[in-house]
PDB file of C-alpha atoms in Angstrom:
ATOM      1  CA  SER A   1     -14.939   4.638  29.971  1.00 46.00           C
ATOM      2  CA  GLY A   2     -14.383   7.395  27.736  1.00 50.00           C
ATOM      3  CA  SER A   3     -18.278   9.055  28.067  1.00 53.00           C
ATOM      4  CA  GLN A   4     -17.756   9.237  32.473  1.00 54.00           C
ATOM      5  CA  THR A   5     -17.724  12.288  33.839  1.00 54.00           C
ATOM      6  CA  GLU A   6     -15.276  10.914  36.573  1.00 60.00           C
ATOM      7  CA  TYR A   7     -12.402  11.582  36.424  1.00 57.00           C
ATOM      8  CA  SER A   8     -12.270  13.609  32.721  1.00 61.00           C
ATOM      9  CA  ASN A   9     -10.075  15.702  33.518  1.00 66.00           C
ATOM     10  CA  TYR A  10      -7.088  13.690  34.039  1.00 64.00           C
ATOM     11  CA  PHE A  11      -6.559  11.331  30.476  1.00 75.00           C
ATOM     12  CA  GLY A  12      -4.786  14.372  28.868  1.00 86.00           C
ATOM     13  CA  PHE A  13      -3.715  18.566  29.135  1.00 93.00           C
ATOM     14  CA  THR A  14      -6.913  20.749  30.066  1.00 93.00           C
ATOM     15  CA  GLU A  15      -7.834  23.861  28.067  1.00 93.00           C
ATOM     16  CA  ALA A  16      -5.529  25.696  31.121  1.00 94.00           C
ATOM     17  CA  GLU A  17      -3.094  23.075  31.414  1.00 96.00           C
ATOM     18  CA  VAL A  18      -1.889  23.697  27.826  1.00 96.00           C
ATOM     19  CA  TRP A  19      -2.679  27.180  27.576  1.00 96.00           C
ATOM     20  CA  LYS A  20      -0.732  27.891  31.056  1.00 96.00           C
ATOM     21  CA  LEU A  21       1.977  25.076  28.884  1.00 96.00           C
ATOM     22  CA  LEU A  22       2.422  27.580  26.237  1.00 96.00           C
ATOM     23  CA  GLN A  23       2.139  30.535  28.326  1.00 97.00           C
ATOM     24  CA  ASP A  24       5.848  29.477  30.073  1.00 96.00           C
ATOM     25  CA  ALA A  25       7.940  28.467  27.340  1.00 96.00           C
ATOM     26  CA  GLY A  26       6.547  31.849  25.734  1.00 96.00           C
ATOM     27  CA  LEU A  27       4.175  30.075  22.926  1.00 97.00           C
ATOM     28  CA  GLY A  28       0.681  31.350  23.217  1.00 96.00           C
ATOM     29  CA  GLU A  29       0.857  32.643  19.500  1.00 97.00           C
ATOM     30  CA  TYR A  30       0.943  29.046  18.725  1.00 97.00           C
ATOM     31  CA  ALA A  31      -2.723  27.845  20.589  1.00 97.00           C
ATOM     32  CA  ASP A  32      -4.700  27.698  18.049  1.00 97.00           C
ATOM     33  CA  SER A  33      -2.829  25.683  15.893  1.00 96.00           C
ATOM     34  CA  ILE A  34      -2.194  23.539  18.497  1.00 97.00           C
ATOM     35  CA  ARG A  35      -5.852  22.724  19.397  1.00 96.00           C
ATOM     36  CA  ASN A  36      -7.045  22.189  15.903  1.00 95.00           C
ATOM     37  CA  TRP A  37      -4.062  19.708  15.915  1.00 96.00           C
ATOM     38  CA  TYR A  38      -3.339  18.151  19.167  1.00 95.00           C
ATOM     39  CA  ASN A  39      -7.273  19.034  21.552  1.00 94.00           C
ATOM     40  CA  GLY A  40     -10.589  17.518  20.773  1.00 90.00           C
ATOM     41  CA  TYR A  41     -10.396  14.130  22.486  1.00 90.00           C
ATOM     42  CA  GLN A  42     -14.090  14.047  24.597  1.00 86.00           C
ATOM     43  CA  PHE A  43     -13.926  12.825  27.993  1.00 81.00           C
ATOM     44  CA  GLY A  44     -17.095  13.165  29.816  1.00 75.00           C
ATOM     45  CA  LYS A  45     -17.892  16.849  29.990  1.00 78.00           C
ATOM     46  CA  SER A  46     -14.156  17.997  29.120  1.00 83.00           C
ATOM     47  CA  SER A  47     -12.158  18.885  25.487  1.00 88.00           C
ATOM     48  CA  ILE A  48      -8.595  17.258  26.413  1.00 92.00           C
ATOM     49  CA  TYR A  49      -5.507  17.771  24.590  1.00 94.00           C
ATOM     50  CA  CYS A  50      -3.269  15.000  24.044  1.00 92.00           C
ATOM     51  CA  PRO A  51      -0.021  15.943  25.946  1.00 93.00           C
ATOM     52  CA  TRP A  52       2.948  13.736  23.668  1.00 92.00           C
ATOM     53  CA  ASP A  53       1.585  15.102  20.781  1.00 94.00           C
ATOM     54  CA  VAL A  54       1.429  18.948  22.850  1.00 96.00           C
ATOM     55  CA  LEU A  55       4.967  17.979  24.099  1.00 96.00           C
ATOM     56  CA  ASN A  56       6.222  17.270  21.454  1.00 95.00           C
ATOM     57  CA  TYR A  57       5.356  20.204  19.604  1.00 96.00           C
ATOM     58  CA  VAL A  58       6.522  22.311  22.152  1.00 97.00           C
ATOM     59  CA  ARG A  59       9.855  21.085  21.844  1.00 96.00           C
ATOM     60  CA  ALA A  60       9.940  21.527  18.360  1.00 97.00           C
ATOM     61  CA  LEU A  61       8.882  24.869  18.887  1.00 97.00           C
ATOM     62  CA  GLN A  62      11.700  25.498  20.370  1.00 96.00           C
ATOM     63  CA  ASN A  63      14.133  24.559  19.289  1.00 96.00           C
ATOM     64  CA  ASP A  64      12.381  25.632  14.945  1.00 96.00           C
ATOM     65  CA  PRO A  65      10.178  28.501  16.415  1.00 94.00           C
ATOM     66  CA  SER A  66       8.643  28.492  12.510  1.00 94.00           C
ATOM     67  CA  ALA A  67       8.510  24.132  12.856  1.00 95.00           C
ATOM     68  CA  LYS A  68       5.198  22.765  11.719  1.00 94.00           C
ATOM     69  CA  PRO A  69       1.848  20.523  13.574  1.00 94.00           C
ATOM     70  CA  ASP A  70       3.939  17.216  12.633  1.00 92.00           C
ATOM     71  CA  ASN A  71       2.027  13.726  13.040  1.00 89.00           C
ATOM     72  CA  TYR A  72       3.657  12.131  15.946  1.00 88.00           C
ATOM     73  CA  TRP A  73       1.081   9.373  16.236  1.00 77.00           C
ATOM     74  CA  ARG A  74       2.604   8.331  12.762  1.00 70.00           C
ATOM     75  CA  ASN A  75       5.822   6.459  14.832  1.00 58.00           C
ATOM     76  CA  ARG A  76       3.941   5.340  17.184  1.00 60.00           C
ATOM     77  CA  SER A  77       0.256   3.205  16.848  1.00 58.00           C
ATOM     78  CA  HIS A  78      -0.701   0.667  13.928  1.00 62.00           C
ATOM     79  CA  ASN A  79      -3.294   2.179  11.561  1.00 69.00           C
ATOM     80  CA  GLY A  80      -4.309  -1.802  10.255  1.00 74.00           C
ATOM     81  CA  ILE A  81      -8.184  -1.246  11.402  1.00 74.00           C
ATOM     82  CA  ILE A  82      -8.685   1.469   9.736  1.00 80.00           C
ATOM     83  CA  ARG A  83      -7.101  -0.157   7.347  1.00 79.00           C
ATOM     84  CA  SER A  84      -9.767  -2.414   7.977  1.00 76.00           C
ATOM     85  CA  PHE A  85     -12.074   0.417   7.215  1.00 73.00           C
ATOM     86  CA  ILE A  86     -11.514   0.625   4.037  1.00 74.00           C
ATOM     87  CA  GLU A  87     -11.294  -2.046   2.706  1.00 75.00           C
ATOM     88  CA  ARG A  88     -14.562  -3.519   3.175  1.00 70.00           C
ATOM     89  CA  THR A  89     -16.968  -3.584   0.269  1.00 59.00           C
ATOM     90  CA  ASP A  90     -20.123  -2.409   2.748  1.00 68.00           C
ATOM     91  CA  LEU A  91     -21.722   0.755   0.713  1.00 62.00           C
ATOM     92  CA  ALA A  92     -22.607   2.450   4.233  1.00 76.00           C
ATOM     93  CA  VAL A  93     -19.063   2.155   5.801  1.00 78.00           C
ATOM     94  CA  HIS A  94     -17.549   3.341   3.207  1.00 73.00           C
ATOM     95  CA  ASP A  95     -20.141   6.319   2.986  1.00 79.00           C
ATOM     96  CA  LYS A  96     -19.977   6.638   7.183  1.00 84.00           C
ATOM     97  CA  PHE A  97     -16.289   7.342   6.372  1.00 81.00           C
ATOM     98  CA  GLU A  98     -16.174   9.983   4.003  1.00 79.00           C
ATOM     99  CA  ARG A  99     -18.791  11.809   6.084  1.00 85.00           C
ATOM    100  CA  LEU A 100     -15.538  11.169   8.606  1.00 88.00           C
ATOM    101  CA  LEU A 101     -12.795  12.397   6.257  1.00 83.00           C
ATOM    102  CA  SER A 102     -15.182  15.557   5.314  1.00 83.00           C
ATOM    103  CA  GLY A 103     -15.706  16.767   9.039  1.00 87.00           C
ATOM    104  CA  GLU A 104     -19.225  15.350   9.441  1.00 90.00           C
ATOM    105  CA  CYS A 105     -20.712  13.229  12.292  1.00 93.00           C
ATOM    106  CA  ILE A 106     -22.155   9.445  11.994  1.00 93.00           C
ATOM    107  CA  GLN A 107     -24.172   8.424  15.146  1.00 92.00           C
ATOM    108  CA  GLU A 108     -23.224   4.686  16.453  1.00 88.00           C
ATOM    109  CA  GLN A 109     -23.762   2.346  19.672  1.00 84.00           C
ATOM    110  CA  ILE A 110     -20.248   2.180  21.318  1.00 83.00           C
ATOM    111  CA  LEU A 111     -19.379  -1.323  23.116  1.00 82.00           C
ATOM    112  CA  GLU A 112     -17.374  -0.830  25.464  1.00 76.00           C
ATOM    113  CA  ASP A 113     -16.945  -5.303  26.422  1.00 76.00           C
ATOM    114  CA  MET A 114     -15.776  -6.890  23.435  1.00 72.00           C
ATOM    115  CA  THR A 115     -13.134  -8.613  23.741  1.00 70.00           C
ATOM    116  CA  TYR A 116     -10.226  -8.547  20.921  1.00 68.00           C
ATOM    117  CA  ASP A 117     -11.149 -12.278  18.919  1.00 71.00           C
ATOM    118  CA  THR A 118     -14.564 -10.259  18.420  1.00 73.00           C
ATOM    119  CA  ILE A 119     -13.547  -7.029  17.029  1.00 71.00           C
ATOM    120  CA  HIS A 120     -14.290  -7.725  13.608  1.00 71.00           C
ATOM    121  CA  SER A 121     -16.936  -9.662  13.734  1.00 75.00           C
ATOM    122  CA  SER A 122     -19.396  -6.742  12.931  1.00 79.00           C
ATOM    123  CA  GLU A 123     -19.871  -3.114  12.176  1.00 81.00           C
ATOM    124  CA  ALA A 124     -20.791  -2.063  15.619  1.00 82.00           C
ATOM    125  CA  ASN A 125     -16.837  -3.458  16.519  1.00 83.00           C
ATOM    126  CA  LEU A 126     -15.196  -2.144  14.307  1.00 83.00           C
ATOM    127  CA  TRP A 127     -17.009   1.651  15.447  1.00 87.00           C
ATOM    128  CA  SER A 128     -16.187   1.483  18.585  1.00 87.00           C
ATOM    129  CA  ILE A 129     -12.500   0.693  18.545  1.00 85.00           C
ATOM    130  CA  LEU A 130     -11.992   3.638  16.975  1.00 87.00           C
ATOM    131  CA  TYR A 131     -13.635   5.155  19.594  1.00 88.00           C
ATOM    132  CA  LEU A 132     -11.975   3.519  22.288  1.00 84.00           C
ATOM    133  CA  THR A 133      -8.509   3.280  20.668  1.00 83.00           C
ATOM    134  CA  GLY A 134      -8.414   7.123  20.134  1.00 86.00           C
ATOM    135  CA  TYR A 135      -9.144   7.336  16.494  1.00 89.00           C
ATOM    136  CA  LEU A 136     -12.225   9.403  16.563  1.00 92.00           C
ATOM    137  CA  THR A 137     -14.275  10.319  19.665  1.00 92.00           C
ATOM    138  CA  GLN A 138     -17.585  10.966  20.828  1.00 89.00           C
ATOM    139  CA  SER A 139     -19.380  14.551  19.842  1.00 86.00           C
ATOM    140  CA  LYS A 140     -22.301  14.576  21.197  1.00 78.00           C
ATOM    141  CA  SER A 141     -23.985  11.540  22.748  1.00 72.00           C
ATOM    142  CA  GLU A 142     -28.476  11.326  23.326  1.00 74.00           C
ATOM    143  CA  GLU A 143     -30.719   8.025  24.380  1.00 72.00           C
ATOM    144  CA  GLY A 144     -27.747   4.774  23.624  1.00 67.00           C
ATOM    145  CA  LYS A 145     -26.570   6.962  21.255  1.00 77.00           C
ATOM    146  CA  THR A 146     -23.448   8.596  20.384  1.00 85.00           C
ATOM    147  CA  TYR A 147     -21.816  11.101  17.418  1.00 91.00           C
ATOM    148  CA  LEU A 148     -18.637   9.936  17.135  1.00 94.00           C
ATOM    149  CA  LYS A 149     -16.372  12.250  14.684  1.00 94.00           C
ATOM    150  CA  ILE A 150     -12.048  12.898  13.643  1.00 93.00           C
ATOM    151  CA  PRO A 151     -10.895  14.640  17.086  1.00 94.00           C
ATOM    152  CA  ASN A 152      -8.114  16.941  15.391  1.00 94.00           C
ATOM    153  CA  GLU A 153      -6.012  17.541  12.092  1.00 92.00           C
ATOM    154  CA  GLU A 154      -3.231  14.826  13.387  1.00 93.00           C
ATOM    155  CA  ILE A 155      -5.383  12.158  13.326  1.00 91.00           C
ATOM    156  CA  LYS A 156      -7.375  12.800  10.242  1.00 88.00           C
ATOM    157  CA  THR A 157      -4.135  13.170   8.358  1.00 85.00           C
ATOM    158  CA  VAL A 158      -3.505   9.630   9.941  1.00 86.00           C
ATOM    159  CA  PHE A 159      -6.724   8.242   8.169  1.00 83.00           C
ATOM    160  CA  ALA A 160      -5.938  10.416   4.975  1.00 77.00           C
ATOM    161  CA  ASP A 161      -2.088   8.725   5.132  1.00 77.00           C
ATOM    162  CA  THR A 162      -3.761   5.635   5.760  1.00 79.00           C
ATOM    163  CA  VAL A 163      -6.393   5.989   2.542  1.00 74.00           C
ATOM    164  CA  ALA A 164      -3.447   6.838   0.771  1.00 69.00           C
ATOM    165  CA  SER A 165      -1.291   3.520   1.536  1.00 73.00           C
ATOM    166  CA  TRP A 166      -3.758   1.644   0.475  1.00 75.00           C
ATOM    167  CA  PHE A 167      -4.317   3.569  -2.860  1.00 70.00           C
ATOM    168  CA  THR A 168      -0.961   3.111  -4.055  1.00 69.00           C
ATOM    169  CA  ASP A 169      -1.726  -0.731  -3.022  1.00 76.00           C
ATOM    170  CA  GLU A 170      -4.538  -0.383  -5.007  1.00 74.00           C
ATOM    171  CA  VAL A 171      -2.972   1.266  -8.404  1.00 73.00           C
ATOM    172  CA  GLY A 172      -0.163  -1.691  -8.129  1.00 74.00           C
ATOM    173  CA  ARG A 173      -2.560  -4.097  -8.221  1.00 78.00           C
ATOM    174  CA  MET A 174      -4.088  -2.863 -11.046  1.00 79.00           C
ATOM    175  CA  ASP A 175      -3.664  -3.815 -15.118  1.00 82.00           C
ATOM    176  CA  ARG A 176      -2.043  -0.672 -16.429  1.00 84.00           C
ATOM    177  CA  LYS A 177      -1.300  -1.795 -19.996  1.00 88.00           C
ATOM    178  CA  PRO A 178      -4.486  -1.499 -21.218  1.00 92.00           C
ATOM    179  CA  LEU A 179      -4.458   2.770 -20.514  1.00 89.00           C
ATOM    180  CA  PHE A 180      -0.777   3.113 -20.592  1.00 90.00           C
ATOM    181  CA  ASP A 181      -1.768   1.454 -24.563  1.00 92.00           C
ATOM    182  CA  ALA A 182      -4.392   4.494 -24.960  1.00 93.00           C
ATOM    183  CA  PHE A 183      -1.785   6.629 -23.939  1.00 88.00           C
ATOM    184  CA  TRP A 184       0.774   5.727 -26.597  1.00 89.00           C
ATOM    185  CA  ASN A 185      -1.220   5.220 -29.278  1.00 92.00           C
ATOM    186  CA  GLY A 186      -3.362   8.561 -28.793  1.00 91.00           C
ATOM    187  CA  ASN A 187      -6.117   6.869 -28.322  1.00 94.00           C
ATOM    188  CA  ASP A 188      -7.682   9.497 -26.377  1.00 92.00           C
ATOM    189  CA  LYS A 189     -11.927   7.945 -25.799  1.00 94.00           C
ATOM    190  CA  GLU A 190     -10.282   4.916 -24.391  1.00 95.00           C
ATOM    191  CA  ALA A 191      -8.035   6.542 -21.564  1.00 91.00           C
ATOM    192  CA  THR A 192     -10.503   8.353 -20.531  1.00 91.00           C
ATOM    193  CA  ARG A 193     -12.993   5.649 -20.368  1.00 92.00           C
ATOM    194  CA  LEU A 194     -10.100   3.758 -18.636  1.00 90.00           C
ATOM    195  CA  ILE A 195      -9.013   6.453 -16.374  1.00 86.00           C
ATOM    196  CA  THR A 196     -12.818   7.325 -14.871  1.00 84.00           C
ATOM    197  CA  ASP A 197     -13.314   3.988 -13.530  1.00 84.00           C
ATOM    198  CA  ILE A 198      -9.525   4.520 -11.329  1.00 80.00           C
ATOM    199  CA  LEU A 199     -11.368   7.354  -9.770  1.00 76.00           C
ATOM    200  CA  PHE A 200     -14.592   5.856  -9.479  1.00 74.00           C
ATOM    201  CA  ASP A 201     -13.266   2.476  -7.793  1.00 69.00           C
ATOM    202  CA  THR A 202     -10.292   5.361  -5.727  1.00 65.00           C
ATOM    203  CA  ILE A 203     -11.162   9.164  -4.988  1.00 58.00           C
ATOM    204  CA  SER A 204     -14.096   8.862  -3.589  1.00 58.00           C
ATOM    205  CA  TYR A 205     -12.120   8.769  -0.571  1.00 56.00           C
ATOM    206  CA  PHE A 206     -10.222  12.090  -1.598  1.00 54.00           C
ATOM    207  CA  ASP A 207     -11.255  16.173  -1.895  1.00 53.00           C
ATOM    208  CA  TYR A 208     -12.454  16.233  -5.522  1.00 51.00           C
ATOM    209  CA  ARG A 209      -9.361  19.127  -6.437  1.00 53.00           C
ATOM    210  CA  GLU A 210      -6.850  18.954  -8.733  1.00 59.00           C
ATOM    211  CA  ASP A 211      -4.412  19.022  -6.657  1.00 56.00           C
ATOM    212  CA  TYR A 212      -4.780  15.539  -5.808  1.00 58.00           C
ATOM    213  CA  TYR A 213      -6.416  14.557  -9.986  1.00 67.00           C
ATOM    214  CA  HIS A 214      -2.161  15.910 -10.389  1.00 68.00           C
ATOM    215  CA  ALA A 215      -1.331  13.671  -8.251  1.00 65.00           C
ATOM    216  CA  PHE A 216      -3.611  11.052  -9.220  1.00 70.00           C
ATOM    217  CA  LEU A 217      -1.786  10.817 -12.137  1.00 75.00           C
ATOM    218  CA  THR A 218       1.631  11.473 -11.167  1.00 74.00           C
ATOM    219  CA  GLY A 219       1.797   8.655  -9.480  1.00 72.00           C
ATOM    220  CA  LEU A 220      -0.141   6.152 -11.604  1.00 78.00           C
ATOM    221  CA  PHE A 221       3.088   6.537 -14.485  1.00 79.00           C
ATOM    222  CA  THR A 222       6.193   6.794 -11.870  1.00 71.00           C
ATOM    223  CA  GLY A 223       5.025   3.743 -10.329  1.00 67.00           C
ATOM    224  CA  ALA A 224       5.258   2.257 -13.636  1.00 75.00           C
ATOM    225  CA  GLY A 225       8.681   2.814 -13.715  1.00 74.00           C
ATOM    226  CA  TYR A 226       7.668   5.947 -16.978  1.00 80.00           C
ATOM    227  CA  ALA A 227       9.624   9.521 -16.136  1.00 80.00           C
ATOM    228  CA  VAL A 228       7.770  12.200 -15.358  1.00 78.00           C
ATOM    229  CA  GLU A 229       8.125  16.036 -15.724  1.00 78.00           C
ATOM    230  CA  SER A 230       5.183  18.043 -13.288  1.00 68.00           C
ATOM    231  CA  ASN A 231       4.924  21.393 -14.024  1.00 60.00           C
ATOM    232  CA  HIS A 232       8.413  22.189 -16.477  1.00 61.00           C
ATOM    233  CA  GLU A 233       7.847  24.964 -18.486  1.00 59.00           C
ATOM    234  CA  TYR A 234       8.548  23.422 -22.567  1.00 61.00           C
ATOM    235  CA  GLY A 235       8.691  26.571 -24.851  1.00 61.00           C
ATOM    236  CA  LEU A 236       5.748  29.321 -24.857  1.00 62.00           C
ATOM    237  CA  GLY A 237       3.072  26.589 -22.582  1.00 66.00           C
ATOM    238  CA  LYS A 238       3.855  25.249 -19.551  1.00 69.00           C
ATOM    239  CA  PRO A 239       2.314  21.363 -19.213  1.00 76.00           C
ATOM    240  CA  ASP A 240       0.792  19.824 -16.107  1.00 74.00           C
ATOM    241  CA  LEU A 241       2.431  16.138 -16.963  1.00 78.00           C
ATOM    242  CA  VAL A 242       4.937  15.394 -19.227  1.00 84.00           C
ATOM    243  CA  VAL A 243       5.648  11.530 -19.636  1.00 84.00           C
ATOM    244  CA  TRP A 244       8.807  10.074 -20.611  1.00 80.00           C
ATOM    245  CA  ASP A 245       8.994   6.203 -21.946  1.00 78.00           C
ATOM    246  CA  ARG A 246      12.772   4.926 -20.405  1.00 68.00           C
ATOM    247  CA  LYS A 247      12.416   2.301 -22.998  1.00 65.00           C
ATOM    248  CA  ILE A 248      12.759   4.764 -25.984  1.00 57.00           C
ATOM    249  CA  VAL A 249      15.868   5.619 -26.800  1.00 47.00           C
ATOM    250  CA  GLU A 250      15.335   7.693 -30.330  1.00 45.00           C
ATOM    251  CA  LEU A 251      19.236   8.038 -32.098  1.00 42.00           C
ATOM    252  CA  SER A 252      19.748  10.398 -34.381  1.00 39.00           C
TER     253      SER A 252
END
């Protein structure tokens, strides 16, 4: 159990062990980066690093000192349990999920004696399995309640990638023809209304930043077969997006 203190130092690398490894490898300047990306798993009173991630990144740095931290969970885990959360319609679940992605904690009761066939039978079971499989870790615990959080940057990218995959699937199922018709007919009010509807259905899982809106609009058109040019210069201006209908051929 992750909440027990006995043997808590043996579930992964401790801070001291990682520091010694980095010193021996001549990579001490990467300690903060490795801590942000691969530390944060709380076992008892110990904060533990994932050995698989640390060793992979150290090897990458030895081959290329400019290597950036990577998501080494990408090819070794199935993220269906996270997807099941995203697809739930419960407002409470959505709110908690968004708080986690924002770096906050949520308070839940952890059930450690569930069986596989009961995982989806309750919300408590779902949070528990995310905790027991390492997607969430405890921030603190008191009176039978555990405060959960995403442990590090690597797992945050797992959550974000899963959300992005869900978003792509959702957009692919939408009837975008009314939106495209509004664009090509110059009906800016209708286009604004339709885009707003799509954003309200999907964007709450993402940061409200300009780069996301940019990627959002690019994906809407690219996924429908249109040619999209991003941030190209045209004359004296530089539009964010230029969309071309591949089906239209102009003859001169």
